[in-house]
Structure formats: structure tokens, C-alpha cells
mmCIF file of C-alpha atoms in Angstrom:
data_model
loop_
_atom_site.group_PDB
_atom_site.id
_atom_site.type_symbol
_atom_site.label_atom_id
_atom_site.label_comp_id
_atom_site.label_asym_id
_atom_site.label_seq_id
_atom_site.Cartn_x
_atom_site.Cartn_y
_atom_site.Cartn_z
ATOM 1 C CA MET A 944 -15.746 3.191 -21.893
ATOM 2 C CA ARG A 945 -14.543 6.380 -22.858
ATOM 3 C CA ARG A 946 -16.731 8.145 -24.794
ATOM 4 C CA SER A 947 -14.738 10.475 -26.932
ATOM 5 C CA ARG A 948 -12.255 8.010 -26.721
ATOM 6 C CA LEU A 949 -15.038 6.025 -28.389
ATOM 7 C CA ALA A 950 -16.217 9.010 -30.371
ATOM 8 C CA GLY A 951 -17.675 9.585 -33.765
ATOM 9 C CA ALA A 952 -19.110 6.632 -35.578
ATOM 10 C CA LEU A 953 -18.166 4.215 -32.810
ATOM 11 C CA VAL A 954 -20.461 5.889 -30.272
ATOM 12 C CA SER A 955 -23.616 4.536 -31.873
ATOM 13 C CA VAL A 956 -22.057 1.108 -32.332
ATOM 14 C CA LEU A 957 -21.011 0.858 -28.714
ATOM 15 C CA THR A 958 -24.307 2.194 -27.431
ATOM 16 C CA LEU A 959 -26.147 -0.555 -29.264
ATOM 17 C CA ALA A 960 -23.621 -3.125 -28.096
ATOM 18 C CA LEU A 961 -23.911 -2.067 -24.467
ATOM 19 C CA ALA A 962 -27.681 -2.082 -24.626
ATOM 20 C CA ALA A 963 -27.647 -5.537 -26.147
ATOM 21 C CA THR A 964 -25.229 -6.991 -23.623
ATOM 22 C CA GLY A 965 -26.187 -5.079 -20.492
ATOM 23 C CA CYS A 966 -22.553 -4.098 -20.058
ATOM 24 C CA GLY A 967 -21.746 -0.735 -18.666
ATOM 25 C CA GLY A 968 -18.322 -1.115 -17.240
ATOM 26 C CA SER A 969 -18.164 -3.483 -14.372
ATOM 27 C CA GLY A 970 -15.112 -5.516 -13.718
ATOM 28 C CA ALA A 971 -13.769 -8.971 -14.288
ATOM 29 C CA ASP A 972 -15.866 -12.057 -13.999
ATOM 30 C CA GLY A 973 -13.005 -14.438 -13.531
ATOM 31 C CA THR A 974 -11.804 -14.575 -17.107
ATOM 32 C CA GLY A 975 -8.415 -12.961 -17.108
ATOM 33 C CA ALA A 976 -5.429 -12.424 -19.333
ATOM 34 C CA GLY A 977 -2.479 -14.128 -20.830
ATOM 35 C CA GLY A 978 -1.296 -17.712 -20.702
ATOM 36 C CA GLY A 979 -4.650 -19.352 -19.921
ATOM 37 C CA LYS A 980 -5.623 -19.449 -16.280
ATOM 38 C CA GLY A 981 -2.147 -18.847 -14.901
ATOM 39 C CA GLY A 982 -0.227 -15.999 -13.348
ATOM 40 C CA THR A 983 -1.142 -13.224 -15.758
ATOM 41 C CA GLU A 984 -4.859 -13.915 -15.300
ATOM 42 C CA GLN A 985 -4.464 -13.788 -11.546
ATOM 43 C CA ARG A 986 -2.607 -10.467 -11.771
ATOM 44 C CA ALA A 987 -5.340 -9.040 -13.983
ATOM 45 C CA ALA A 988 -8.060 -10.127 -11.576
ATOM 46 C CA GLN A 989 -6.192 -8.656 -8.631
ATOM 47 C CA ALA A 990 -5.703 -5.373 -10.465
ATOM 48 C CA ALA A 991 -9.387 -5.214 -11.368
ATOM 49 C CA GLY A 992 -10.364 -5.858 -7.757
ATOM 50 C CA ALA A 993 -8.073 -3.120 -6.489
ATOM 51 C CA ALA A 994 -9.481 -0.725 -9.065
ATOM 52 C CA ASP A 995 -13.011 -1.129 -7.689
ATOM 53 C CA ARG A 996 -12.362 1.247 -4.809
ATOM 54 C CA LEU A 997 -11.334 4.881 -5.043
ATOM 55 C CA GLU A 998 -8.833 6.658 -2.835
ATOM 56 C CA PRO A 999 -10.204 10.125 -2.010
ATOM 57 C CA LEU A 1000 -7.945 12.956 -0.929
ATOM 58 C CA THR A 1001 -7.191 12.879 2.780
ATOM 59 C CA ALA A 1002 -8.695 16.259 3.596
ATOM 60 C CA ARG A 1003 -12.340 16.798 2.725
ATOM 61 C CA PRO A 1004 -12.616 20.155 0.902
ATOM 62 C CA GLU A 1005 -15.313 22.740 1.567
ATOM 63 C CA PRO A 1006 -16.743 24.231 -1.653
ATOM 64 C CA ARG A 1007 -16.374 27.974 -2.052
ATOM 65 C CA LEU A 1008 -19.456 29.108 -3.928
ATOM 66 C CA PRO A 1009 -20.944 30.614 -5.994
ATOM 67 C CA VAL A 1010 -18.709 30.105 -9.007
ATOM 68 C CA THR A 1011 -19.258 30.746 -12.699
ATOM 69 C CA VAL A 1012 -17.399 28.448 -15.059
ATOM 70 C CA SER A 1013 -17.196 27.884 -18.808
ATOM 71 C CA SER A 1014 -18.948 24.828 -20.185
ATOM 72 C CA ALA A 1015 -17.442 22.918 -23.122
ATOM 73 C CA ASP A 1016 -20.572 23.643 -25.166
ATOM 74 C CA GLY A 1017 -19.909 27.378 -25.031
ATOM 75 C CA ARG A 1018 -22.199 28.317 -22.158
ATOM 76 C CA LYS A 1019 -21.457 29.970 -18.843
ATOM 77 C CA VAL A 1020 -22.694 27.986 -15.861
ATOM 78 C CA THR A 1021 -23.175 29.450 -12.383
ATOM 79 C CA VAL A 1022 -23.051 26.958 -9.518
ATOM 80 C CA THR A 1023 -24.550 28.025 -6.206
ATOM 81 C CA SER A 1024 -24.818 24.638 -4.472
ATOM 82 C CA THR A 1025 -23.068 21.280 -4.654
ATOM 83 C CA ASP A 1026 -25.347 19.595 -2.133
ATOM 84 C CA ARG A 1027 -26.848 17.203 -4.693
ATOM 85 C CA ILE A 1028 -24.523 16.288 -7.572
ATOM 86 C CA VAL A 1029 -25.401 14.024 -10.499
ATOM 87 C CA PRO A 1030 -22.424 13.055 -12.710
ATOM 88 C CA LEU A 1031 -23.673 11.547 -15.963
ATOM 89 C CA THR A 1032 -20.568 9.445 -16.689
ATOM 90 C CA GLY A 1033 -18.563 7.057 -14.568
ATOM 91 C CA SER A 1034 -15.338 8.967 -15.147
ATOM 92 C CA LEU A 1035 -16.861 12.220 -13.880
ATOM 93 C CA SER A 1036 -18.148 10.362 -10.824
ATOM 94 C CA GLU A 1037 -14.604 9.169 -10.131
ATOM 95 C CA ILE A 1038 -13.298 12.714 -10.077
ATOM 96 C CA VAL A 1039 -16.042 13.992 -7.756
ATOM 97 C CA PHE A 1040 -15.570 11.117 -5.311
ATOM 98 C CA THR A 1041 -11.780 11.335 -5.385
ATOM 99 C CA LEU A 1042 -11.908 15.068 -4.697
ATOM 100 C CA GLY A 1043 -13.681 14.133 -1.452
ATOM 101 C CA LEU A 1044 -17.248 15.153 -2.335
ATOM 102 C CA GLY A 1045 -18.710 11.696 -2.878
ATOM 103 C CA GLU A 1046 -21.243 12.104 -0.071
ATOM 104 C CA ARG A 1047 -22.914 14.817 -2.146
ATOM 105 C CA VAL A 1048 -23.464 12.562 -5.176
ATOM 106 C CA VAL A 1049 -27.083 11.353 -5.356
ATOM 107 C CA ALA A 1050 -27.076 9.180 -8.509
ATOM 108 C CA ARG A 1051 -24.745 7.494 -10.954
ATOM 109 C CA ASP A 1052 -24.257 6.434 -14.516
ATOM 110 C CA ILE A 1053 -24.154 2.668 -15.029
ATOM 111 C CA THR A 1054 -20.405 2.860 -15.680
ATOM 112 C CA ALA A 1055 -19.678 4.160 -12.152
ATOM 113 C CA THR A 1056 -18.873 0.696 -10.831
ATOM 114 C CA PHE A 1057 -16.489 1.534 -8.009
ATOM 115 C CA GLU A 1058 -17.360 0.485 -4.465
ATOM 116 C CA GLN A 1059 -18.282 3.884 -3.023
ATOM 117 C CA ALA A 1060 -20.936 4.459 -5.702
ATOM 118 C CA ALA A 1061 -22.413 0.966 -5.709
ATOM 119 C CA ARG A 1062 -25.551 1.814 -3.729
ATOM 120 C CA LEU A 1063 -26.471 4.933 -5.660
ATOM 121 C CA PRO A 1064 -29.463 4.729 -8.000
ATOM 122 C CA VAL A 1065 -28.593 4.345 -11.673
ATOM 123 C CA VAL A 1066 -30.342 7.082 -13.632
ATOM 124 C CA THR A 1067 -28.501 6.894 -16.901
ATOM 125 C CA ARG A 1068 -26.196 5.237 -19.343
ATOM 126 C CA ALA A 1069 -23.997 7.961 -20.805
ATOM 127 C CA HIS A 1070 -25.742 7.826 -24.190
ATOM 128 C CA ASP A 1071 -29.227 7.261 -22.804
ATOM 129 C CA VAL A 1072 -29.812 9.889 -20.143
ATOM 130 C CA SER A 1073 -33.163 9.807 -18.384
ATOM 131 C CA ALA A 1074 -34.013 13.461 -17.823
ATOM 132 C CA GLU A 1075 -36.992 12.513 -15.691
ATOM 133 C CA GLY A 1076 -34.859 10.249 -13.522
ATOM 134 C CA VAL A 1077 -32.247 12.942 -13.058
ATOM 135 C CA LEU A 1078 -34.765 15.677 -12.253
ATOM 136 C CA SER A 1079 -36.610 13.465 -9.766
ATOM 137 C CA LEU A 1080 -33.519 13.560 -7.545
ATOM 138 C CA ARG A 1081 -33.611 17.375 -7.305
ATOM 139 C CA PRO A 1082 -29.948 17.892 -8.302
ATOM 140 C CA THR A 1083 -28.220 21.199 -7.668
ATOM 141 C CA LEU A 1084 -25.493 20.410 -10.223
ATOM 142 C CA VAL A 1085 -25.328 17.996 -13.152
ATOM 143 C CA LEU A 1086 -22.020 17.079 -14.801
ATOM 144 C CA ALA A 1087 -21.796 15.743 -18.352
ATOM 145 C CA ASP A 1088 -19.296 15.526 -21.163
ATOM 146 C CA THR A 1089 -19.640 16.306 -24.845
ATOM 147 C CA THR A 1090 -20.642 12.739 -25.725
ATOM 148 C CA THR A 1091 -23.456 12.570 -23.145
ATOM 149 C CA GLY A 1092 -26.901 12.394 -24.677
ATOM 150 C CA PRO A 1093 -29.434 12.485 -26.089
ATOM 151 C CA ALA A 1094 -29.386 16.233 -26.632
ATOM 152 C CA GLU A 1095 -33.092 16.430 -25.845
ATOM 153 C CA ALA A 1096 -32.479 15.123 -22.323
ATOM 154 C CA ILE A 1097 -29.659 17.582 -21.740
ATOM 155 C CA GLY A 1098 -31.918 20.386 -22.923
ATOM 156 C CA GLN A 1099 -34.738 19.231 -20.660
ATOM 157 C CA ILE A 1100 -32.477 19.288 -17.603
ATOM 158 C CA ARG A 1101 -31.272 22.775 -18.460
ATOM 159 C CA ALA A 1102 -34.805 23.979 -19.134
ATOM 160 C CA ALA A 1103 -35.688 22.968 -15.579
ATOM 161 C CA GLY A 1104 -33.146 25.515 -14.347
ATOM 162 C CA ILE A 1105 -30.546 22.991 -13.154
ATOM 163 C CA PRO A 1106 -26.908 24.087 -13.605
ATOM 164 C CA LEU A 1107 -25.389 21.613 -16.064
ATOM 165 C CA LEU A 1108 -21.689 21.696 -16.868
ATOM 166 C CA VAL A 1109 -20.348 19.965 -19.962
ATOM 167 C CA VAL A 1110 -16.695 18.892 -19.745
ATOM 168 C CA GLU A 1111 -14.419 17.908 -22.613
ATOM 169 C CA PRO A 1112 -13.620 14.163 -22.585
ATOM 170 C CA ALA A 1113 -10.015 13.181 -22.021
ATOM 171 C CA LYS A 1114 -8.353 11.603 -25.046
ATOM 172 C CA GLY A 1115 -5.081 10.737 -23.356
ATOM 173 C CA LEU A 1116 -2.812 11.228 -20.377
ATOM 174 C CA ALA A 1117 -2.154 14.851 -21.264
ATOM 175 C CA ASP A 1118 -5.852 15.663 -20.718
ATOM 176 C CA VAL A 1119 -6.196 14.206 -17.220
ATOM 177 C CA GLY A 1120 -5.152 17.353 -15.371
ATOM 178 C CA GLU A 1121 -7.424 19.647 -17.388
ATOM 179 C CA ARG A 1122 -10.413 17.421 -16.747
ATOM 180 C CA ILE A 1123 -9.772 17.332 -13.001
ATOM 181 C CA ASP A 1124 -9.344 21.108 -12.955
ATOM 182 C CA ALA A 1125 -12.619 21.641 -14.824
ATOM 183 C CA VAL A 1126 -14.627 19.537 -12.380
ATOM 184 C CA ALA A 1127 -12.898 20.961 -9.312
ATOM 185 C CA SER A 1128 -13.546 24.522 -10.476
ATOM 186 C CA ALA A 1129 -17.257 23.821 -10.938
ATOM 187 C CA LEU A 1130 -17.427 22.325 -7.453
ATOM 188 C CA GLY A 1131 -15.671 25.316 -5.911
ATOM 189 C CA VAL A 1132 -12.699 23.257 -4.720
ATOM 190 C CA THR A 1133 -9.869 24.442 -6.953
ATOM 191 C CA ALA A 1134 -7.146 23.775 -4.364
ATOM 192 C CA ALA A 1135 -8.292 20.162 -4.013
ATOM 193 C CA GLY A 1136 -8.266 19.900 -7.794
ATOM 194 C CA THR A 1137 -4.656 21.020 -7.913
ATOM 195 C CA GLU A 1138 -3.754 18.516 -5.193
ATOM 196 C CA LEU A 1139 -5.494 15.646 -6.980
ATOM 197 C CA LYS A 1140 -3.969 16.572 -10.317
ATOM 198 C CA GLU A 1141 -0.468 16.646 -8.847
ATOM 199 C CA ARG A 1142 -1.022 13.358 -7.011
ATOM 200 C CA THR A 1143 -2.208 11.686 -10.188
ATOM 201 C CA GLU A 1144 0.740 12.987 -12.199
ATOM 202 C CA ARG A 1145 3.222 11.799 -9.550
ATOM 203 C CA ARG A 1146 1.735 8.330 -9.467
ATOM 204 C CA ILE A 1147 1.710 7.976 -13.244
ATOM 205 C CA ALA A 1148 5.360 9.061 -13.354
ATOM 206 C CA ALA A 1149 6.222 6.529 -10.649
ATOM 207 C CA VAL A 1150 4.660 3.702 -12.654
ATOM 208 C CA GLN A 1151 6.604 4.738 -15.747
ATOM 209 C CA LYS A 1152 9.874 4.678 -13.819
ATOM 210 C CA GLY A 1153 9.214 1.027 -13.061
ATOM 211 C CA ILE A 1154 8.916 -0.045 -16.709
ATOM 212 C CA PRO A 1155 11.671 -2.589 -17.367
ATOM 213 C CA ALA A 1156 14.570 -1.366 -19.488
ATOM 214 C CA ARG A 1157 14.704 -3.218 -22.803
ATOM 215 C CA GLU A 1158 17.908 -1.954 -24.349
ATOM 216 C CA GLY A 1159 18.365 -3.121 -27.897
ATOM 217 C CA GLU A 1160 14.889 -4.611 -28.062
ATOM 218 C CA ARG A 1161 12.042 -3.127 -30.022
ATOM 219 C CA LYS A 1162 9.020 -1.923 -28.131
ATOM 220 C CA PRO A 1163 6.203 -4.450 -27.736
ATOM 221 C CA ARG A 1164 3.367 -3.969 -30.210
ATOM 222 C CA VAL A 1165 -0.076 -4.064 -28.571
ATOM 223 C CA ALA A 1166 -3.435 -4.108 -30.362
ATOM 224 C CA PHE A 1167 -6.521 -2.860 -28.535
ATOM 225 C CA LEU A 1168 -9.580 -4.964 -29.367
ATOM 226 C CA TYR A 1169 -13.104 -3.930 -28.404
ATOM 227 C CA LEU A 1170 -15.197 -7.069 -28.095
ATOM 228 C CA ARG A 1171 -18.847 -7.758 -27.358
ATOM 229 C CA GLY A 1172 -19.377 -11.328 -28.444
ATOM 230 C CA SER A 1173 -23.104 -11.542 -27.693
ATOM 231 C CA ALA A 1174 -23.682 -8.501 -29.910
ATOM 232 C CA SER A 1175 -21.226 -9.721 -32.580
ATOM 233 C CA VAL A 1176 -19.107 -6.594 -32.166
ATOM 234 C CA TYR A 1177 -15.401 -7.198 -32.888
ATOM 235 C CA LEU A 1178 -13.367 -4.043 -33.420
ATOM 236 C CA LEU A 1179 -9.672 -3.206 -33.751
ATOM 237 C CA GLY A 1180 -8.551 0.091 -32.246
ATOM 238 C CA GLY A 1181 -6.824 2.669 -34.391
ATOM 239 C CA ALA A 1182 -5.328 6.098 -33.775
ATOM 240 C CA GLY A 1183 -8.486 7.513 -32.206
ATOM 241 C CA SER A 1184 -9.484 4.611 -29.964
ATOM 242 C CA GLY A 1185 -8.219 6.260 -26.795
ATOM 243 C CA ALA A 1186 -5.800 3.459 -25.964
ATOM 244 C CA SER A 1187 -2.753 4.877 -27.752
ATOM 245 C CA SER A 1188 -1.740 7.239 -24.960
ATOM 246 C CA LEU A 1189 -1.867 4.463 -22.357
ATOM 247 C CA LEU A 1190 0.083 2.031 -24.490
ATOM 248 C CA GLU A 1191 2.736 4.590 -25.327
ATOM 249 C CA ALA A 1192 3.032 5.550 -21.646
ATOM 250 C CA ALA A 1193 3.581 1.852 -20.927
ATOM 251 C CA GLY A 1194 6.539 1.808 -23.316
ATOM 252 C CA ALA A 1195 4.596 -0.007 -26.025
ATOM 253 C CA VAL A 1196 3.454 0.714 -29.573
ATOM 254 C CA ASP A 1197 -0.232 0.890 -30.483
ATOM 255 C CA ALA A 1198 -0.182 -1.755 -33.200
ATOM 256 C CA GLY A 1199 -3.435 -0.629 -34.802
ATOM 257 C CA LYS A 1200 -2.336 2.987 -35.003
ATOM 258 C CA GLU A 1201 1.129 2.006 -36.212
ATOM 259 C CA SER A 1202 -0.346 -0.164 -38.968
ATOM 260 C CA GLY A 1203 -2.082 2.882 -40.440
ATOM 261 C CA LEU A 1204 -5.574 2.705 -38.926
ATOM 262 C CA THR A 1205 -6.650 6.326 -38.559
ATOM 263 C CA LYS A 1206 -10.222 5.752 -37.406
ATOM 264 C CA ASP A 1207 -11.298 5.145 -33.818
ATOM 265 C CA PHE A 1208 -12.129 1.517 -34.542
ATOM 266 C CA THR A 1209 -12.484 -0.708 -37.558
ATOM 267 C CA PRO A 1210 -14.065 -4.169 -37.827
ATOM 268 C CA ILE A 1211 -11.556 -6.922 -37.163
ATOM 269 C CA THR A 1212 -10.306 -8.763 -40.235
ATOM 270 C CA SER A 1213 -7.530 -11.282 -40.636
ATOM 271 C CA GLU A 1214 -5.740 -8.892 -42.968
ATOM 272 C CA ALA A 1215 -5.887 -5.988 -40.494
ATOM 273 C CA LEU A 1216 -4.593 -8.113 -37.625
ATOM 274 C CA VAL A 1217 -1.780 -9.604 -39.680
ATOM 275 C CA LYS A 1218 -0.718 -6.107 -40.709
ATOM 276 C CA ALA A 1219 -0.870 -4.871 -37.101
ATOM 277 C CA ALA A 1220 1.181 -7.908 -35.983
ATOM 278 C CA PRO A 1221 0.653 -7.385 -32.243
ATOM 279 C CA ASP A 1222 2.888 -9.051 -29.677
ATOM 280 C CA ALA A 1223 0.069 -8.683 -27.142
ATOM 281 C CA ILE A 1224 -3.628 -7.855 -27.212
ATOM 282 C CA LEU A 1225 -5.307 -5.373 -24.862
ATOM 283 C CA VAL A 1226 -8.948 -6.059 -24.018
ATOM 284 C CA MET A 1227 -11.556 -5.093 -21.450
ATOM 285 C CA THR A 1228 -12.420 -7.834 -18.984
ATOM 286 C CA LYS A 1229 -16.076 -8.040 -19.968
ATOM 287 C CA GLY A 1230 -15.118 -8.065 -23.621
ATOM 288 C CA LEU A 1231 -12.842 -11.023 -23.021
ATOM 289 C CA ALA A 1232 -15.551 -12.825 -21.075
ATOM 290 C CA SER A 1233 -18.069 -12.133 -23.851
ATOM 291 C CA VAL A 1234 -16.036 -14.252 -26.296
ATOM 292 C CA ASP A 1235 -15.573 -17.066 -23.758
ATOM 293 C CA GLY A 1236 -12.168 -15.991 -22.570
ATOM 294 C CA LEU A 1237 -8.793 -16.607 -24.102
ATOM 295 C CA ASP A 1238 -9.869 -19.802 -25.852
ATOM 296 C CA GLY A 1239 -12.646 -17.895 -27.608
ATOM 297 C CA LEU A 1240 -10.446 -14.918 -28.381
ATOM 298 C CA VAL A 1241 -8.007 -16.937 -30.469
ATOM 299 C CA LYS A 1242 -10.935 -18.236 -32.535
ATOM 300 C CA ILE A 1243 -11.681 -14.728 -33.840
ATOM 301 C CA PRO A 1244 -10.423 -14.669 -37.446
ATOM 302 C CA GLY A 1245 -6.823 -13.541 -37.612
ATOM 303 C CA VAL A 1246 -6.049 -13.553 -33.889
ATOM 304 C CA ALA A 1247 -4.391 -16.973 -33.826
ATOM 305 C CA GLU A 1248 -2.077 -15.937 -36.683
ATOM 306 C CA THR A 1249 -0.632 -12.968 -34.779
ATOM 307 C CA PRO A 1250 2.370 -13.231 -32.439
ATOM 308 C CA ALA A 1251 -0.010 -12.371 -29.600
ATOM 309 C CA GLY A 1252 -2.403 -15.162 -30.538
ATOM 310 C CA MET A 1253 0.342 -17.730 -30.988
ATOM 311 C CA ASP A 1254 1.790 -16.835 -27.573
ATOM 312 C CA ARG A 1255 -1.699 -16.409 -26.042
ATOM 313 C CA ARG A 1256 -0.501 -13.092 -24.682
ATOM 314 C CA VAL A 1257 -3.356 -10.895 -23.527
ATOM 315 C CA VAL A 1258 -3.567 -7.864 -21.248
ATOM 316 C CA SER A 1259 -6.955 -7.438 -19.578
ATOM 317 C CA VAL A 1260 -8.189 -4.345 -17.710
ATOM 318 C CA GLU A 1261 -11.572 -3.661 -16.142
ATOM 319 C CA ASP A 1262 -14.103 -2.058 -18.471
ATOM 320 C CA GLY A 1263 -15.055 0.764 -16.123
ATOM 321 C CA VAL A 1264 -11.560 2.193 -15.762
ATOM 322 C CA LEU A 1265 -9.498 1.366 -18.839
ATOM 323 C CA LEU A 1266 -10.177 4.515 -20.855
ATOM 324 C CA ASN A 1267 -11.399 6.907 -18.171
ATOM 325 C CA TYR A 1268 -8.175 8.938 -17.991
ATOM 326 C CA GLY A 1269 -8.690 10.226 -14.480
ATOM 327 C CA PRO A 1270 -7.612 9.721 -10.871
ATOM 328 C CA ARG A 1271 -7.174 5.963 -11.311
ATOM 329 C CA THR A 1272 -5.198 6.047 -14.546
ATOM 330 C CA ASP A 1273 -2.007 5.247 -12.639
ATOM 331 C CA GLU A 1274 -3.632 1.985 -11.496
ATOM 332 C CA VAL A 1275 -4.660 1.186 -15.061
ATOM 333 C CA LEU A 1276 -1.145 1.896 -16.312
ATOM 334 C CA LYS A 1277 0.339 -0.193 -13.503
ATOM 335 C CA SER A 1278 -1.886 -3.108 -14.473
ATOM 336 C CA ILE A 1279 -0.925 -2.860 -18.143
ATOM 337 C CA VAL A 1280 2.790 -2.623 -17.344
ATOM 338 C CA GLY A 1281 2.599 -5.529 -14.887
ATOM 339 C CA GLN A 1282 0.901 -7.825 -17.370
ATOM 340 C CA LEU A 1283 2.847 -6.707 -20.435
ATOM 341 C CA TYR A 1284 6.290 -7.126 -18.879
ATOM 342 C CA ALA A 1285 5.509 -10.085 -16.598
ATOM 343 C CA GLY A 1286 8.746 -11.815 -15.653
ATOM 344 C CA GLU A 1287 10.997 -8.976 -16.816
ATOM 345 C CA LYS A 1288 13.152 -6.904 -14.488
#
């Protein structure tokens, strides 16, 4: 989960929810989307499975070091070695691996669920960094973003003399390229960063070209719900949830944002859902499973009264990739488009 994307007040809520549920961002567990256990669910499961493996650049880059780069927290960071890299979020891990430097990564955050990282030791959840665990791996570079914490752990890593770069989180599609560039620059592989950025932009554009034309029809309204049933967390995404950019790129309207919700997330109420009036609901796969699937989802107050609930129309995307805004965002967008416009040409 994206953690500016889940910034501000939501960060503490989600941290508690993740701790309570043991969820970090792994994929589907067989509970899919839309229309019960039919075609849309199968498409969602297939998309989640495909998303579990990264596609690195063909040519493996050779870092050109040393480099000095600007950290998002106002510091200058000099990198002299990328032999042992520790990314403290799953999305940063994705960028490092996709740039072709995955063999240099020695640990992962719990949200790095893709296949190539599966055997790496987990040393952190993005909001619960173990400084001792990180330092025990003798990293030569640590990557974090502005929502990584606690601050004491970040300070402890820096105090040990380890170069630690803080990167701004991506809030939407427009930020993907900047985030890739920032990581690539710190790794001394700027040319590979440019290549990956351009590849990602091309693939996103290609997905958008395939969105069915709906002349004369209004855009579908989609509400993003963050669900953790075992922790009793039921939230409706607003303007700052991080999902708006994806939904708009998919030719849809963020129903929560459009209904006037300016916060990241707000507790789900019948009134809020009726006002949002979504035609479809976007959820993370583990969130959907946590409420016992589609049958449980429509029991949440207000859901059954929406057009989405009445049509049982749900779009499900794997937790670990939905809001990462990185090298796999084209796959996320493709999954959303495929499920949202199923049956349309």
C-alpha cells in the first residue's frame, strides 16, 4: 500500500490494521472480483498472478559511482557502493529489481511480494523499520521514502554511517518517472533509469489506447474501498487516497473524490456510499478476502444500495501493486481496465 498515497492520518490506521491482520501486500487468495465466482474473478486472479513477477530491463547496467544525490529530506547523500542494497518499501524494491540490480538487494520490506524477492529476509514493514535488522546485513545503500519510519530507526541507520536516500512517494501516474529517475540516479545507472521510465510510459499509453470507446455514455464511477475485516477497518477513498490517478487513467471517475471527499480516506457510511453512487468498487485482493469475498462485501452498510452493490460489480487488484505507481503500473491499469470494461469492445 502506498504510503503517501495512504498518508497523513491514514498511515497510523493502516499500520495498526496491517499489524493486526498480518497483511503486507501479498496477492489474491482465490477471492476475486465481480459477478461472484465467474469470469471477472478469474481475470482478476490471472492478473494478480502475472503481477507477481517483475520484468527487468534486458541489459544489466553497471553502476557508475560515486554519485552524490539529493534526498527528499533535504540532505545530500553520497553513494560509493551498490553491492548491498536494502530498499525499505516494496515499491522501491520493484524499481531496483526492474532496473536490473536485483542481485544486489540483500533484504526486503514485507510488501515486496514479487517472485524475485521472495527468498530475501524480511527486515521491515515500511512503518516499523528494524534498524538492527537492517544494519546486521551490512548494507552499502538504504532506500526509503518520506513515510518510512519510525524516525528513530532512520536516524540510527544514518548514525552508523550508511548512505540512506529518502525518495518522495508517488501520488499518481505523473510521479512514476521522477521516482524511477531518483532511484536510478542514486544507483549510478541513470541511462537505465531513462530506459525504464520510457518503457513504463509507453506501456501505460498502450493500455489507455485499448480502453473501449463509450461515446454518449457517462464515465463509470468507481469507489476505492480499503478493507481489513479482521481489524474492523472499512474506509472509503477520497481525493488523497492515491487511487484517483489510476481510475482517471482508466477512463473512470473516482466516485469518492467526485462526491466531495477531500481526505485520503473516511470511514464507510451508508450516506457516504449513496452519495458516491459507484457503478463499480475497487478493492485490494486481501481486503476483499478479509470480508469473506463478494458476499461479505455487500453486507457492509450501504454497499448493497449502490449500483455497484446491486450489480455485484467489483474490481480487485493485488495489494502489493495497486498503489505502487512504478514499473508495474501498466499491469495494474490493464487489470483495472480489463475488469471494468469486461465484455465491451
